Short mmCIF file of C-alpha atoms in Angstrom, two decimals:
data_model
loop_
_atom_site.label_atom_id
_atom_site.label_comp_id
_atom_site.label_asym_id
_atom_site.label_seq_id
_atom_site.Cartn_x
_atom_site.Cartn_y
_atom_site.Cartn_z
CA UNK A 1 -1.29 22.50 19.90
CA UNK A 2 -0.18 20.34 16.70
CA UNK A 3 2.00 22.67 14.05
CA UNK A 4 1.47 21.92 10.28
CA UNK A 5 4.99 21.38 9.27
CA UNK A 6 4.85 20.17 5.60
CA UNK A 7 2.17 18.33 3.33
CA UNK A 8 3.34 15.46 1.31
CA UNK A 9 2.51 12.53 -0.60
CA UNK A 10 3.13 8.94 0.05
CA UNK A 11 3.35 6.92 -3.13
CA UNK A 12 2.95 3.07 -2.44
CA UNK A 13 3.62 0.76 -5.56
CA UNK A 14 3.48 -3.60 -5.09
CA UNK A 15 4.19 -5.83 -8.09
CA UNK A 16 2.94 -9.48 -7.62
CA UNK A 17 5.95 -10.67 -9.15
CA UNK A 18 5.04 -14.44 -7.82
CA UNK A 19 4.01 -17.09 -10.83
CA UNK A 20 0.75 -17.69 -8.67
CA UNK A 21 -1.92 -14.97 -7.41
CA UNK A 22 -1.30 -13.80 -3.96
CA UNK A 23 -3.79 -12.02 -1.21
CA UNK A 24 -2.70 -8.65 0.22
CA UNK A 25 -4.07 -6.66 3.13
CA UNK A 26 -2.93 -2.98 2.95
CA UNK A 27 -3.10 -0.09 5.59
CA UNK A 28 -4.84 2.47 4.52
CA UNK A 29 -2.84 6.08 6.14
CA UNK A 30 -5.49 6.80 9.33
CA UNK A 31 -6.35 10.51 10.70
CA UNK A 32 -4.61 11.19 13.54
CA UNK A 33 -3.51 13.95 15.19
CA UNK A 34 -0.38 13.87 13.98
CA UNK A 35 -1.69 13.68 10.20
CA UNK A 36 -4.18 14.34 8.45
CA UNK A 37 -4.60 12.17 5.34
CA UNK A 38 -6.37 14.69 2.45
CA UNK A 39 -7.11 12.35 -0.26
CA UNK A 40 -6.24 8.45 -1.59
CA UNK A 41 -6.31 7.52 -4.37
CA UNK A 42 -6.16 3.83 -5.88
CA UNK A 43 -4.97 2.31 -9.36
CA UNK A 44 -6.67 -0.60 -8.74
CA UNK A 45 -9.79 -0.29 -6.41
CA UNK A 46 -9.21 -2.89 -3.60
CA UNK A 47 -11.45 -6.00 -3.74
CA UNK A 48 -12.72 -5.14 -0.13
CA UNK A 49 -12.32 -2.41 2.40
CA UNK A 50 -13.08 -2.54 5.98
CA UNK A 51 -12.35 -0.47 9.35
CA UNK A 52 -11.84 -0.86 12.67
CA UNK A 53 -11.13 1.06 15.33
CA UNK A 54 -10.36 3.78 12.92
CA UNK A 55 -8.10 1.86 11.21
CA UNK A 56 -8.74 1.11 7.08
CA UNK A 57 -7.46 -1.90 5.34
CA UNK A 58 -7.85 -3.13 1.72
CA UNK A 59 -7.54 -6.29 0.51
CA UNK A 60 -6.52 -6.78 -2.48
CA UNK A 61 -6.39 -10.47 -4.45
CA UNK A 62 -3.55 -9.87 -7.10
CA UNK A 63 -2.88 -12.34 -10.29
CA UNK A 64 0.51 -12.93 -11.44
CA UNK A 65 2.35 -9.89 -12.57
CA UNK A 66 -0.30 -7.13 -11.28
CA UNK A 67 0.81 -4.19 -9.85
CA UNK A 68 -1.16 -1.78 -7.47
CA UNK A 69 -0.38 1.72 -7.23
CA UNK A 70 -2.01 4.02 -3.95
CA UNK A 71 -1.20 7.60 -3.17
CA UNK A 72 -2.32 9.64 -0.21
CA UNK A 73 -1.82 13.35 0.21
CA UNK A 74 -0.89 14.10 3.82
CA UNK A 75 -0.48 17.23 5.85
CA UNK A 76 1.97 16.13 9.01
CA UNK A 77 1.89 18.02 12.59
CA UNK A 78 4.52 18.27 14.62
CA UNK A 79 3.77 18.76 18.60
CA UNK A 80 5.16 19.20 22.17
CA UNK A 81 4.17 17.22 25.25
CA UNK A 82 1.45 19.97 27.28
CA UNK A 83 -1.80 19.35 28.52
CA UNK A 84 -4.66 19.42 26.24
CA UNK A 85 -7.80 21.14 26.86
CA UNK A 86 -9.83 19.22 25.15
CA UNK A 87 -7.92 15.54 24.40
CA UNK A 88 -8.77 12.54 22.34
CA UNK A 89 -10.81 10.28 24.32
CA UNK A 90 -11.02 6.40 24.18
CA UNK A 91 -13.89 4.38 23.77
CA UNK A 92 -13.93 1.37 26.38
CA UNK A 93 -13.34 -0.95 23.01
CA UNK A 94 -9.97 1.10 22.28
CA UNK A 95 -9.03 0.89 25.69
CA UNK A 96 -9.47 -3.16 26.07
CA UNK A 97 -7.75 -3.42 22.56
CA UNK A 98 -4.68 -1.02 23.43
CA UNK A 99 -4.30 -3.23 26.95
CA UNK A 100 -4.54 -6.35 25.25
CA UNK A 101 -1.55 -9.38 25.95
CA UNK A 102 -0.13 -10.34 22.30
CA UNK A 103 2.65 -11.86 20.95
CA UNK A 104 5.17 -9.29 20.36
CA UNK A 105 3.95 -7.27 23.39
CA UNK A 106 3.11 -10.05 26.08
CA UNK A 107 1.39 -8.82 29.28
CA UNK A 108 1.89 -10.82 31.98
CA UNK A 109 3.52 -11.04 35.58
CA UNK A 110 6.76 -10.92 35.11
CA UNK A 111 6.47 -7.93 32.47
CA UNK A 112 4.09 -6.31 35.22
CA UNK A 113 6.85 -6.49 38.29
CA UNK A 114 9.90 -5.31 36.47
CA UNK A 115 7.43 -2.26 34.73
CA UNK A 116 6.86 -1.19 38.44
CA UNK A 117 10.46 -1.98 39.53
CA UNK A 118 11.47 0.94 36.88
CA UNK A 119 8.64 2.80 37.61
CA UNK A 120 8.52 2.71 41.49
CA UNK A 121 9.19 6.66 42.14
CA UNK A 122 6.60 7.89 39.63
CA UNK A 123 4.14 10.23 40.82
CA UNK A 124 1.41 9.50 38.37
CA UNK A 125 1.11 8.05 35.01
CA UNK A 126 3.46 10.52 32.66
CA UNK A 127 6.22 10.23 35.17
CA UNK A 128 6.20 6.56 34.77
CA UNK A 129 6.16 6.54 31.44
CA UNK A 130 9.29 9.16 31.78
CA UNK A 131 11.07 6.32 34.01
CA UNK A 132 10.27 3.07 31.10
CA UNK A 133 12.01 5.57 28.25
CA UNK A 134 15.18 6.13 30.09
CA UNK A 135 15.23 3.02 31.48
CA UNK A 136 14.95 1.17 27.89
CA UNK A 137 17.32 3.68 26.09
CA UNK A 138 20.30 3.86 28.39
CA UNK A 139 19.74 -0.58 28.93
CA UNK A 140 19.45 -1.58 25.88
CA UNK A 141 21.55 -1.28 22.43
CA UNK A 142 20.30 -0.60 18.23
CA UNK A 143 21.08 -3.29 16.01
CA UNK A 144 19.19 -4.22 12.89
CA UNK A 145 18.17 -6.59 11.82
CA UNK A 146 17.48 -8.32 14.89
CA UNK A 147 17.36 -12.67 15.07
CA UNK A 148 14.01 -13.06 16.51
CA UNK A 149 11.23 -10.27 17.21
CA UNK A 150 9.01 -9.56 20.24
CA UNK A 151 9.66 -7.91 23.36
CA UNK A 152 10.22 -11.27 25.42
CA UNK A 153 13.21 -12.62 23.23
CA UNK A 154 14.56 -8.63 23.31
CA UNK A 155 14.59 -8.71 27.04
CA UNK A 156 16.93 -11.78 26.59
CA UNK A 157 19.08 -10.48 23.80
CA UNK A 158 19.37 -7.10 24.73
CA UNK A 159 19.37 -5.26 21.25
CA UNK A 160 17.59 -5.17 18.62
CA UNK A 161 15.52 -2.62 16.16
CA UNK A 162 12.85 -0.13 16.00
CA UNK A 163 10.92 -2.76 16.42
CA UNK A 164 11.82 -4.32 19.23
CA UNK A 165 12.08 -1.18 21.27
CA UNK A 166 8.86 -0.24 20.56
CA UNK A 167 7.05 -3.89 21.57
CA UNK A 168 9.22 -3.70 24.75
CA UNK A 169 7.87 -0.50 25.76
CA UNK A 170 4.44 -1.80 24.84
CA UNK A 171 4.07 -4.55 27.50
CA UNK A 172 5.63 -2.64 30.07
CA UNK A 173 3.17 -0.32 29.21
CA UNK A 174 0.06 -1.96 29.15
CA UNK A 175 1.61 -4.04 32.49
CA UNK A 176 1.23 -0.62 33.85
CA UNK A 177 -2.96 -0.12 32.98
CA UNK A 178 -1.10 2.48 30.18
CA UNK A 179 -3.15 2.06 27.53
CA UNK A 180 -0.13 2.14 24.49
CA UNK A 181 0.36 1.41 20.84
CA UNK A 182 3.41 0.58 18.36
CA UNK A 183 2.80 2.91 15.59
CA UNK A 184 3.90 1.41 11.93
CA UNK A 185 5.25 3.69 9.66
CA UNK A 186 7.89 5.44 8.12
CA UNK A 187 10.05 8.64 8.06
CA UNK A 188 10.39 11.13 5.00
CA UNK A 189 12.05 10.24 1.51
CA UNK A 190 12.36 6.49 0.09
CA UNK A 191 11.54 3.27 1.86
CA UNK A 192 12.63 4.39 5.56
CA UNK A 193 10.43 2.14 7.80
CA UNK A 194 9.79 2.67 11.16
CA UNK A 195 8.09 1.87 14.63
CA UNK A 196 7.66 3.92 17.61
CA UNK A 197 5.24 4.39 20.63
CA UNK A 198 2.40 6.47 21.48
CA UNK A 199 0.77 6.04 25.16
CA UNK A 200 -2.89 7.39 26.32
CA UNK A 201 -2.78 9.54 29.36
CA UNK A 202 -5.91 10.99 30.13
CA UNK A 203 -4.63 14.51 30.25
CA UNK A 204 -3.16 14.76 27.23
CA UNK A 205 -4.22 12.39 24.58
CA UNK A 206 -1.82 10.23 23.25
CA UNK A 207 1.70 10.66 23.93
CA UNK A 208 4.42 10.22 21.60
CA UNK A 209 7.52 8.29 22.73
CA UNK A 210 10.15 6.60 20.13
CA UNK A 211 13.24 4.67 22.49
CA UNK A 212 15.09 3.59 19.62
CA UNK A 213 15.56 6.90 18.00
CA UNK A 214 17.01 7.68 21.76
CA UNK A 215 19.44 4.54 21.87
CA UNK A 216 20.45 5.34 18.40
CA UNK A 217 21.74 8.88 19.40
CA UNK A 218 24.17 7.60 21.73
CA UNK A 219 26.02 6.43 18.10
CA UNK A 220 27.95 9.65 16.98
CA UNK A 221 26.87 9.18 13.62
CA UNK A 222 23.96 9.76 14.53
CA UNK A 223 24.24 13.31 14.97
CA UNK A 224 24.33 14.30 11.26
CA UNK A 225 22.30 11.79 10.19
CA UNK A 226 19.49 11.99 11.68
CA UNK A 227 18.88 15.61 10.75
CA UNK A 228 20.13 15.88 7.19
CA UNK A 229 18.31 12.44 6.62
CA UNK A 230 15.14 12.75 8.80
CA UNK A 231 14.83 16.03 9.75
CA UNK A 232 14.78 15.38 13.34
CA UNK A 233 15.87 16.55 16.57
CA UNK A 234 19.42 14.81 17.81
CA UNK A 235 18.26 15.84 21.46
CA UNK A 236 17.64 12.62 23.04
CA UNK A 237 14.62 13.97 25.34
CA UNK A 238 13.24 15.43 22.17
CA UNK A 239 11.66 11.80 21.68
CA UNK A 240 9.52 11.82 24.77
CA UNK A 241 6.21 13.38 24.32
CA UNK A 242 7.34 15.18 20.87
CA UNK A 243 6.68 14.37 17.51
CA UNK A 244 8.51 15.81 14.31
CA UNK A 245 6.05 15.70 11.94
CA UNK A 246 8.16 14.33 9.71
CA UNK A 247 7.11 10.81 9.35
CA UNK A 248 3.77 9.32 8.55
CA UNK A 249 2.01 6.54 10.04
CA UNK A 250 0.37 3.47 7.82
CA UNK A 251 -1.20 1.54 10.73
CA UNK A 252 -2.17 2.24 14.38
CA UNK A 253 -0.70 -1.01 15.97
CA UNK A 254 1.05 -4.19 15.36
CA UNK A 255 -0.59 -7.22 15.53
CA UNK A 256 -3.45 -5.79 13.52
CA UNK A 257 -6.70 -8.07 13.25
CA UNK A 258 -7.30 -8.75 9.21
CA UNK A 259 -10.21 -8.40 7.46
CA UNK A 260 -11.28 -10.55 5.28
CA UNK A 261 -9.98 -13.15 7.82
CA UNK A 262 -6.72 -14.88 7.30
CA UNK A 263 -6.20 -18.33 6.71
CA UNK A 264 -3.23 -19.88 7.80
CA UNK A 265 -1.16 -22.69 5.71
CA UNK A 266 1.69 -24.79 6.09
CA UNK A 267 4.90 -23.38 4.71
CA UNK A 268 6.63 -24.83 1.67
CA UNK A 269 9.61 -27.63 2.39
CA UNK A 270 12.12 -25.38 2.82
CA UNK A 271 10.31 -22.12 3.47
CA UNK A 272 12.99 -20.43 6.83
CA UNK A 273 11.24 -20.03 10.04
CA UNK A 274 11.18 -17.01 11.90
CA UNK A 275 9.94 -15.94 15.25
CA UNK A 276 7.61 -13.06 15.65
CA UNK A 277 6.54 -13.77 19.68
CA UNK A 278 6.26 -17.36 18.89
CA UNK A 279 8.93 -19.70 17.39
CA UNK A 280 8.60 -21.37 14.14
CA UNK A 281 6.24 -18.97 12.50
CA UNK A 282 6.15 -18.82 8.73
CA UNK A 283 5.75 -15.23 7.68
CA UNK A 284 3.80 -14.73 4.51
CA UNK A 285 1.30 -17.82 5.21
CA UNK A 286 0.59 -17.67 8.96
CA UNK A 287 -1.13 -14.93 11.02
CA UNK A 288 -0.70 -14.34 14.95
CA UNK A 289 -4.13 -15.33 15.66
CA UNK A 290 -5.76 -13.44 12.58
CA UNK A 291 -3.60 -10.65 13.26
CA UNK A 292 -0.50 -9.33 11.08
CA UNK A 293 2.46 -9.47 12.68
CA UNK A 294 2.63 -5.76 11.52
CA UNK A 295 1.61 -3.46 8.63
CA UNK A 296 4.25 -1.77 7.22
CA UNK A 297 2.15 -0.99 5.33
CA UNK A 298 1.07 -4.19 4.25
CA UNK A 299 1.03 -8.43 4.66
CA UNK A 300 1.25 -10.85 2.12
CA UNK A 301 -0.47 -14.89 1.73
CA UNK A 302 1.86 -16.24 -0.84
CA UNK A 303 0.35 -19.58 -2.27
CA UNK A 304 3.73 -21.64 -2.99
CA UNK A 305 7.43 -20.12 -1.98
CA UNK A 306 8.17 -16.86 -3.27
CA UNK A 307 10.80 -16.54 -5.83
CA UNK A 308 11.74 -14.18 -5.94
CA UNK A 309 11.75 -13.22 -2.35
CA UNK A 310 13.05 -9.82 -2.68
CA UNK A 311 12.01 -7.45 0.61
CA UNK A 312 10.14 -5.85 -2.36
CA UNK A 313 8.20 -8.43 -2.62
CA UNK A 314 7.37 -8.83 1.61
CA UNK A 315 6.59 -4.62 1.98
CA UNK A 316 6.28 -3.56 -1.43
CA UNK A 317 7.96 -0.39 -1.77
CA UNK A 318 7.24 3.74 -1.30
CA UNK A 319 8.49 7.30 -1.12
CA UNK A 320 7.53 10.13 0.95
CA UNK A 321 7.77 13.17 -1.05
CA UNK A 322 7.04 17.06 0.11
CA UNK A 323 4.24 18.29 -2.22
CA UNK A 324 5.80 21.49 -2.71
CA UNK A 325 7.91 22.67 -5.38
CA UNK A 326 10.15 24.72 -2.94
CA UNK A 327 10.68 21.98 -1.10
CA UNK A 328 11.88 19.72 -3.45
CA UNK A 329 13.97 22.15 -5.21
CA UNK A 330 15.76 22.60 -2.25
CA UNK A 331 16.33 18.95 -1.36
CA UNK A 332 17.48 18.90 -5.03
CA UNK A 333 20.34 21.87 -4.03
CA UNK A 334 20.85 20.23 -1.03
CA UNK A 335 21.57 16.22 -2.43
CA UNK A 336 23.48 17.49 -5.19
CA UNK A 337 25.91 20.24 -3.44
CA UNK A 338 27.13 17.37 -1.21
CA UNK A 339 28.11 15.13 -3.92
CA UNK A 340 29.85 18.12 -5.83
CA UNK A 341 31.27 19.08 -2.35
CA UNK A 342 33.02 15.03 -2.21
CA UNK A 343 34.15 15.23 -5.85
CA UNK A 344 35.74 19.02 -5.49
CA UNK A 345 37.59 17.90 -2.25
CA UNK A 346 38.87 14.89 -3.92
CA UNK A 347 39.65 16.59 -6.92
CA UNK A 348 41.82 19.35 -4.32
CA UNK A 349 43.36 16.53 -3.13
CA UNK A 350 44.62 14.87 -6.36
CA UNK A 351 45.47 18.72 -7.77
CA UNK A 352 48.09 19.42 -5.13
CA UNK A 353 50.64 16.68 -7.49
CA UNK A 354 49.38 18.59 -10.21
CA UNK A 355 48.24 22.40 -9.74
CA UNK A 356 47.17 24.80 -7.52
CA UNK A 357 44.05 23.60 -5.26
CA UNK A 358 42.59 27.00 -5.11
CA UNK A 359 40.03 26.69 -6.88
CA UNK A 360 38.78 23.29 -5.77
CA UNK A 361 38.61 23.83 -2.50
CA UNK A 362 37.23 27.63 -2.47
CA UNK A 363 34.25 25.70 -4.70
CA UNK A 364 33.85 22.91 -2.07
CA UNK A 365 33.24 25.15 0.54
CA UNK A 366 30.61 26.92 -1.54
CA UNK A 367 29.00 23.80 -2.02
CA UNK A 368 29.17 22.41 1.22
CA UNK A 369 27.71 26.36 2.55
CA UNK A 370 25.14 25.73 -0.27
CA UNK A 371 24.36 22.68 0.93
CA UNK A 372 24.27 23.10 4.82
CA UNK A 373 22.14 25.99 3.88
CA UNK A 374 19.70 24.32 2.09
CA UNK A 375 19.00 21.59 4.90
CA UNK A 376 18.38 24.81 7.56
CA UNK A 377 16.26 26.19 4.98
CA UNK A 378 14.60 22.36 5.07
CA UNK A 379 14.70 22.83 8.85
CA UNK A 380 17.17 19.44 8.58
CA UNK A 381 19.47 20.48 10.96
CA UNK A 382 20.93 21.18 14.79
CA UNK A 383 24.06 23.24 16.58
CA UNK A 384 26.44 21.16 14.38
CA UNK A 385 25.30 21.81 10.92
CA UNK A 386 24.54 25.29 11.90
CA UNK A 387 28.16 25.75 13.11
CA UNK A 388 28.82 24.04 10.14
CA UNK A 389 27.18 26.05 7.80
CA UNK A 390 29.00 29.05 9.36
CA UNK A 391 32.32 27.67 9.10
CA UNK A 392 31.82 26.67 5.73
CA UNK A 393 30.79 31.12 4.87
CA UNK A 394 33.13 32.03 6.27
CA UNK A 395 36.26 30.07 5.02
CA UNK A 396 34.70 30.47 1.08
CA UNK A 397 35.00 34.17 2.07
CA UNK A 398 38.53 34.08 2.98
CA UNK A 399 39.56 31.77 -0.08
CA UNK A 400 38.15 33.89 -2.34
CA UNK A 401 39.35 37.48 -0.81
CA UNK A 402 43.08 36.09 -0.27
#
């Protein structure tokens, strides 16, 4: 049973900063179980808007120097993997297009035979999905930003991003009859992109399952990060069949068709290649076959080459941001305590040429308690901040009694 954990608003802002007009398709946030998406609202109203398969995009044409601003208020649900009494079901049309062979996701043979090589002890459908997550997270290795995208060239390379992971798991997926999906969007707070995996299994709707969070835990920095940044678990299995609900999701898959349709041109003299499942592709005036490579949460048709070329000027930019004052008075308490808490230890540092420390360090240990605090208040946090937290008490005690 999904959990409301917070409700917050996405803020979206794109400035055609290009000295020609430019076309834009934007993903509108879609319902899902894990969100539900309250109200948008747009600066500009988009020139066209169009659905399909429960997905909303607007298109936008935008002159030179126009900016668009779009905000959706979003409660987010966090859930465990159990079996649902009465789950989402798919429409034959959802099924074909979540088993579909594309570009960053090939299905073929060869992605077929090693899928069941990983998979050949399963029991049933949830069990190989269990073997393709450990399998991909203990092979392969985090590293942004990857040379070339798609799960073929990953295979070869053997690291690579969010991304990557997630398209990987895809066609093994779908090589499988597994009807799966690699969800665009982003965690909490400014500009944090991201891509995970959610897979249909009859009993239990669709399944949550993000690899690369996985690989990236086996990184020790990991385990502060990810909960005083995100707000999420640093239990590896947590990332199999759970979801935080602390991130929110612009579009249901990559390789999204476009509406109006897309017309591809040739790239400026000049303009650097890329590969996104095919080599030589010219993000920003091609399409995979109509489709967008991905919507995060949007894709651009620049007319000439953009200058400037900012990533700005690619995604655009946003900022997830709790929608209650509580909330955000404790992030507040919680941002600011740890850079007091650097400054006062630095400041104990320098005082011991100078004058008693005392006081610097008995108010960096405050801080860092206030701080600590204020991320388990958040719910930011695991056995090391906790232990942290209680470390930090009880030494500010002692300092201030001795």
């Amino acid at each position: 049973m999904p959990i409301l954990e917070k409700s917050v608003v996405l803020d979206y802002t794109y400035k055609n900063r290009q000295q020609d007009s430019l076309s834009l398709w934007l993903a509108v946030p879609p319902q899902m179980a894990c969100q539900c998406v309250k109200k948008v609202t747009y600066s500009t109203e988009p020139q066209e808007l169009s659905e399909y398969l429960g997905q909303e995009l607007a298109y936008y044409q935008l002159a030179s120097g126009e900016t668009i601003n779009v905000s959706a208020e979003m409660d987010l649900y966090s859930s465990s993997l159990e079996e649902n009494e009465a789950p989402e079901t798919l429409t034959p049309a959802e099924k074909q297009f979540y088993l579909r062979n594309t570009y960053l996701s090939p299905v073929n043979e060869a992605m077929r035979e090693k899928a069941e090589e990983i998979s050949q002890n399963a029991e049933n459908p949830i069990e190989k999905l269990q073997y393709l997550f450990e399998h991909i997270y203990n092979t392969y290795t985090y590293h942004f930003p990857p040379e070339k995208r798609g799960a073929s060239f990953f295979l070869k390379e053997g690291k690579g991003d969010c991304g990557e992971f997630s398209f990987l798991f895809c066609s093994y997926a779908r090589a499988l009859g597994i009807p799966c999906r690699s969800v665009i969007g982003a965690f909490m707070k400014k500009f944090q992109p991201h891509v995970w995996n959610e897979c249909y299994i009859e009993e239990y709707g669709w399944v949550p399952i993000d690899t690369s969070v996985a690989a990236s835990l086996k990184k020790n920095n990991s385990l502060l990060r990810h909960p005083l940044q995100r707000g999420e678990s640093t239990g590896v299995f947590h990332y199999f069949g759970e979801f935080s609900g602390r991130r929110v999701v612009f579009c249901l898959d990559a390789e999204w068709p476009l509406s109006p349709e897309y017309n591809d041109t040739k790239a400026p003299a000049g303009y650097p290649l890329s590969t996104f499942g095919k080599d030589n592709f010219a993000y920003g005036f091609q399409s995979l076959s109509g489709s967008a490579p991905y919507l995060q949460p949007i894709y651009t048709k620049f007319k000439d080459m953009p200058s400037p070329g900012k990533i700005t000027d690619v995604l655009g930019t946003w900022n997830v941001r709790d929608d209650s004052l509580y909330l955000q008075s404790l992030l507040f308490i919680k941002q600011t305590s740890y850079y007091l808490f650097i400054a006062a230890m630095l400041a104990s540092i320098a005082a011991v040429f100078f004058m008693d420390n005392f006081y610097f360090l008995t108010a960096g240990y405050i801080l860092a308690a206030s701080g600590l605090g204020a991320s388990i208040l958040r719910k930011e946090y695991n056995g090391v901040i906790v232990l942290g937290f209680i470390v930090s008490v009880v030494i500010s005690v002692m300092y201030l009694i001795i």
